[in-house]
Structures are given as structure tokens and as C-alpha cells.
PDB file of C-alpha atoms in Angstrom:
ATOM      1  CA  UNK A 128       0.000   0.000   0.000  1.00 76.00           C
ATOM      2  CA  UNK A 129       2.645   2.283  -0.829  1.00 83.00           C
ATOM      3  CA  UNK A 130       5.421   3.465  -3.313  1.00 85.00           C
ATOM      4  CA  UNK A 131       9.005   3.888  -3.007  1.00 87.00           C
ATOM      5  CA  UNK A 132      10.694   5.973  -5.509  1.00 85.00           C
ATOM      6  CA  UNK A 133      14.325   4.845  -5.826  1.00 84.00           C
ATOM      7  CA  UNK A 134      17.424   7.705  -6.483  1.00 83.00           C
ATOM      8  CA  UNK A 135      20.672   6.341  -6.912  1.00 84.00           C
ATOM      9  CA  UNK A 136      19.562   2.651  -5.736  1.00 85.00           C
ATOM     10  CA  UNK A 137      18.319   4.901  -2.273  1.00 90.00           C
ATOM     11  CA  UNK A 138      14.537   5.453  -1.216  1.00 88.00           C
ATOM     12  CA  UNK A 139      14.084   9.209  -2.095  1.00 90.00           C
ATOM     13  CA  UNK A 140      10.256   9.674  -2.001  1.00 90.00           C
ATOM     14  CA  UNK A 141       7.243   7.793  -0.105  1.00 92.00           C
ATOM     15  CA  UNK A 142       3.766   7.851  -1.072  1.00 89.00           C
ATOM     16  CA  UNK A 143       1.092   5.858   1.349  1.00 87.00           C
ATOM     17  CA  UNK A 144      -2.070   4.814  -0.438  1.00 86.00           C
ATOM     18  CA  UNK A 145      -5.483   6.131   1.089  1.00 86.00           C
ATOM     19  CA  UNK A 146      -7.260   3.282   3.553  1.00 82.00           C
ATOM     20  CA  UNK A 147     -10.150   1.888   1.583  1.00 87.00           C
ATOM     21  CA  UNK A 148     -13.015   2.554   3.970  1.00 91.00           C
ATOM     22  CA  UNK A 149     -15.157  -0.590   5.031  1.00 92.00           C
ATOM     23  CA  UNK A 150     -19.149  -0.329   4.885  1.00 93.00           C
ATOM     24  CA  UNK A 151     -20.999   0.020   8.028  1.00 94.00           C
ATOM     25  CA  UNK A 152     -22.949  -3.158   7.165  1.00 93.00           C
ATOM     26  CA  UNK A 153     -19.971  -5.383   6.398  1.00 94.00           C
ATOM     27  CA  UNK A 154     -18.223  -3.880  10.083  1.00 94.00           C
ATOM     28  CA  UNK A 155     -21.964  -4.565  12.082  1.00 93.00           C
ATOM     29  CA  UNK A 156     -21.836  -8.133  10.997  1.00 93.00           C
ATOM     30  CA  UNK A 157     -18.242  -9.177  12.051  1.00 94.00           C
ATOM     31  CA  UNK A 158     -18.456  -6.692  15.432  1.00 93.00           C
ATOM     32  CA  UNK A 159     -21.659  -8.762  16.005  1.00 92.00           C
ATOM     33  CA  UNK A 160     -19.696 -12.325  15.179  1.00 92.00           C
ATOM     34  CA  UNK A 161     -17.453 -11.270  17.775  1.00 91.00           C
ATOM     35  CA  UNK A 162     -19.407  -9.525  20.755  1.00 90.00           C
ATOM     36  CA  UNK A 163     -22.370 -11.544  20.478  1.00 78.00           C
ATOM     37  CA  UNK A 164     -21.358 -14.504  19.239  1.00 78.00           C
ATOM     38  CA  UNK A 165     -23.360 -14.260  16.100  1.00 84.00           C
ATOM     39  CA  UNK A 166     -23.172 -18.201  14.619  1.00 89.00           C
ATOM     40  CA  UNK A 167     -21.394 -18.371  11.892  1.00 89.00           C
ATOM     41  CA  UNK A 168     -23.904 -19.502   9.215  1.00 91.00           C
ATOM     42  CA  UNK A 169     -25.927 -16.804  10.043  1.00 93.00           C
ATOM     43  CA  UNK A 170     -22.652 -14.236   9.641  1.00 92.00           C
ATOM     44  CA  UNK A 171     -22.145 -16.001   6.105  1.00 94.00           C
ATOM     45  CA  UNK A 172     -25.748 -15.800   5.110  1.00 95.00           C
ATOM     46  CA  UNK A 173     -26.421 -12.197   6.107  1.00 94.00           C
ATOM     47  CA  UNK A 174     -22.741 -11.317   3.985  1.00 95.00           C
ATOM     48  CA  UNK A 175     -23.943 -13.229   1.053  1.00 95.00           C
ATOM     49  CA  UNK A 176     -27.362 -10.893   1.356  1.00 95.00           C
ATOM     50  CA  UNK A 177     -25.207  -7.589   1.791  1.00 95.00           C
ATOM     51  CA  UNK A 178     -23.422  -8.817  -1.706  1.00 94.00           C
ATOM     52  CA  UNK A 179     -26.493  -9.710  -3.504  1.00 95.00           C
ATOM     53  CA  UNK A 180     -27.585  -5.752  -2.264  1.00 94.00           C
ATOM     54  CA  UNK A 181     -24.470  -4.423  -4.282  1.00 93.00           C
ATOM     55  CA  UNK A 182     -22.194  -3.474  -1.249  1.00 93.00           C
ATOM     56  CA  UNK A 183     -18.592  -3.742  -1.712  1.00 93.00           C
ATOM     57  CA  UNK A 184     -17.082  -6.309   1.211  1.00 93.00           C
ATOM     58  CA  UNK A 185     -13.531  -6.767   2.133  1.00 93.00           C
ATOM     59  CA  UNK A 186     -11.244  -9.218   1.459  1.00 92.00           C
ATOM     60  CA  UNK A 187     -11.876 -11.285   4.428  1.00 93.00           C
ATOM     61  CA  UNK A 188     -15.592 -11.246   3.474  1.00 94.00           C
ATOM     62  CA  UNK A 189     -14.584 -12.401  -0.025  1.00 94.00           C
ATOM     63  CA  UNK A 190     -12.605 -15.291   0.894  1.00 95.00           C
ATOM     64  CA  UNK A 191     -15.245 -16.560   3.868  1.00 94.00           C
ATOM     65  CA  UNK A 192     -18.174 -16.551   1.143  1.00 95.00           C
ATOM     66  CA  UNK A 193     -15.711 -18.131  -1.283  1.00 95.00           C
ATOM     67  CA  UNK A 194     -15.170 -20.965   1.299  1.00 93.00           C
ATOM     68  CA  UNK A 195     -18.185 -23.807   0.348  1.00 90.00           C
ATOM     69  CA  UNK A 196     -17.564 -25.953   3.044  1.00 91.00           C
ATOM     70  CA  UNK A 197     -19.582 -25.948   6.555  1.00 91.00           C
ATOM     71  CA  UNK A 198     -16.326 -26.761   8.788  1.00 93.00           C
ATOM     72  CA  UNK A 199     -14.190 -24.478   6.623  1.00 94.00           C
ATOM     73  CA  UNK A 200     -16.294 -21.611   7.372  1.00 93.00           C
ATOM     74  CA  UNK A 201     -16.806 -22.101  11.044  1.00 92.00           C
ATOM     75  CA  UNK A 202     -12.826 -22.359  11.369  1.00 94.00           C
ATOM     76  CA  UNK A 203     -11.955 -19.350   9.644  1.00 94.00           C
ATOM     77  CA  UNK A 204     -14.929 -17.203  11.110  1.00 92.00           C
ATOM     78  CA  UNK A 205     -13.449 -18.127  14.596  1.00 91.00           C
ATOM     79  CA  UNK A 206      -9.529 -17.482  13.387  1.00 92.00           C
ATOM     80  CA  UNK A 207     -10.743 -13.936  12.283  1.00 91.00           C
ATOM     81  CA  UNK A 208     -13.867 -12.666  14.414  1.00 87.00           C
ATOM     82  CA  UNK A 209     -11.016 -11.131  17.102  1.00 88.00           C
ATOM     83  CA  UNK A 210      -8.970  -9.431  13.859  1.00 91.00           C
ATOM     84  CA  UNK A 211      -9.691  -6.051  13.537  1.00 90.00           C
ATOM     85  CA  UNK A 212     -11.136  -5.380  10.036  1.00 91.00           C
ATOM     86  CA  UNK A 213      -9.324  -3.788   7.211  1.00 88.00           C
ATOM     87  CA  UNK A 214      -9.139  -3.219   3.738  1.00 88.00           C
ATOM     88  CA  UNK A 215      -5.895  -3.114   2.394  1.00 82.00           C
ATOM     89  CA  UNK A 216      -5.854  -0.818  -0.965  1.00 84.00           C
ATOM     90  CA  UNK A 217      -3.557  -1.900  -3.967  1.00 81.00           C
ATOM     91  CA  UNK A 218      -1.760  -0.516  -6.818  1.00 82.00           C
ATOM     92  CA  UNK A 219       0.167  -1.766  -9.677  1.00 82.00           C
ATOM     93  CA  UNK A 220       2.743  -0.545 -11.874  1.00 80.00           C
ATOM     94  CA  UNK A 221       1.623  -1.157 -15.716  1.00 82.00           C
ATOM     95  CA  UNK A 222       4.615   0.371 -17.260  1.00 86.00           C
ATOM     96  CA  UNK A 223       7.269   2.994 -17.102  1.00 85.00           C
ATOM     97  CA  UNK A 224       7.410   6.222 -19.430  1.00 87.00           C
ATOM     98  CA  UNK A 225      10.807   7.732 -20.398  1.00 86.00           C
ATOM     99  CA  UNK A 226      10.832  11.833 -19.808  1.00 83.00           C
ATOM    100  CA  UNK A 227      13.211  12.761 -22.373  1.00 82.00           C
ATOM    101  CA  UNK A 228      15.782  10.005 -24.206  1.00 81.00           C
ATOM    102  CA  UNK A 229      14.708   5.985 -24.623  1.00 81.00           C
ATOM    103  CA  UNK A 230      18.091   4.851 -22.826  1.00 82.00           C
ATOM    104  CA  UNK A 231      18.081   2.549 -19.648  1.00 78.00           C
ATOM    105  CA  UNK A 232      19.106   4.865 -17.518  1.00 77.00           C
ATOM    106  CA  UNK A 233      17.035   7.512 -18.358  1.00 80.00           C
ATOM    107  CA  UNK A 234      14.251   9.306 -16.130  1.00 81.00           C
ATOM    108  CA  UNK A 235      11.698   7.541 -15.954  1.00 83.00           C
ATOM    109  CA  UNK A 236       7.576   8.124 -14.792  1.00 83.00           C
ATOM    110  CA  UNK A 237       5.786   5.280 -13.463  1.00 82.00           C
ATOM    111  CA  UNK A 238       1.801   4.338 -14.727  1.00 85.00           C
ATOM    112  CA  UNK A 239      -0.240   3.404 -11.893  1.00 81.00           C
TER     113      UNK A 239
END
């Protein structure tokens, strides 16, 4: 979630990417997994609803709902329900532009 830009083979500049903010809905269900003790097919069922209604869940969400089997589910809802919940954001470099010659060593500008 962030990018280095390199000066002769040193870190020179830091950028942090923005915190992708989680949807109250998403948060309710996995604070009520852990404070209540919400049971965990009832967690997975009311996620799968919040998807079908077009909200945007986390990774952790993803990767529960992804999960088809009964056991599997339990376990990981009880690995995660203390983790505090997070979206990590992402960013990929598709290429690099040259500023003023096409040599190697030439200034360069990253696409994001």
C-alpha cells in the first residue's frame, strides 16, 4: 500500500495509499460475530445478502463466502472474528514512461 521511488539505488520519495473505507454493514456483521457470538452460518448468510444488495465487502468477506464448506467456514470465522477489520488498498505498476531520451538509464515516470 505504498510506493518507493528509488534515487541512486536509495529510497528518495514515499507515497502511502489512502485506507479503503469498510461499509458500516460489512463492520456490524463481524463486530456482532465477535461480541455476540453471532453463529457463523448466520454471519455467512447475512454477507452473502449484503453482496447480492451491491455493497462492496472486504477481502476477508470475499474469501469466507468463497469458502463452500460448513467446517471451513466455522474455522476461519473463529480465526478472524477477534482481527480487527481492514481493507488493504492496492496498486500496480503497468509500465514505465521515459521523460526525455529511450536509454536505460534515463528518467523515468511510473503508470499506476
Amino acid at each position: 500500500n505504498q510506493v518507493y521511488i528509488y534515487r541512486y539505488l536509495r529510497p528518495y520519495l514515499k507515497f502511502s495509499l489512502p485506507p479503503v473505507p469498510i461499509e458500516a454493514a460489512e463492520a456490524e456483521i463481524w463486530e456482532a460475530v465477535a461480541q455476540d457470538g453471532m453463529d457463523y452460518s448466520h454471519a455467512v448468510q447475512r454477507l452473502g445478502d449484503a453482496r447480492q444488495d451491491g455493497i462492496p465487502l472486504s477481502s476477508r468477506s470475499v474469501e469466507l463466502l468463497a469458502l463452500e464448506d460448513s467446517d471451513q467456514q466455522r474455522e476461519f470465522v473463529e480465526q478472524n472474528k477477534s482481527v480487527p477489520l481492514v481493507q488493504h488498498t492496492s496498486i500496480t505498476c503497468m509500465s514505465v514512461i521515459k521523460q526525455q531520451m529511450d536509454e536505460p538509464s534515463a528518467v523515468s515516470m511510473l503508470i499506476l
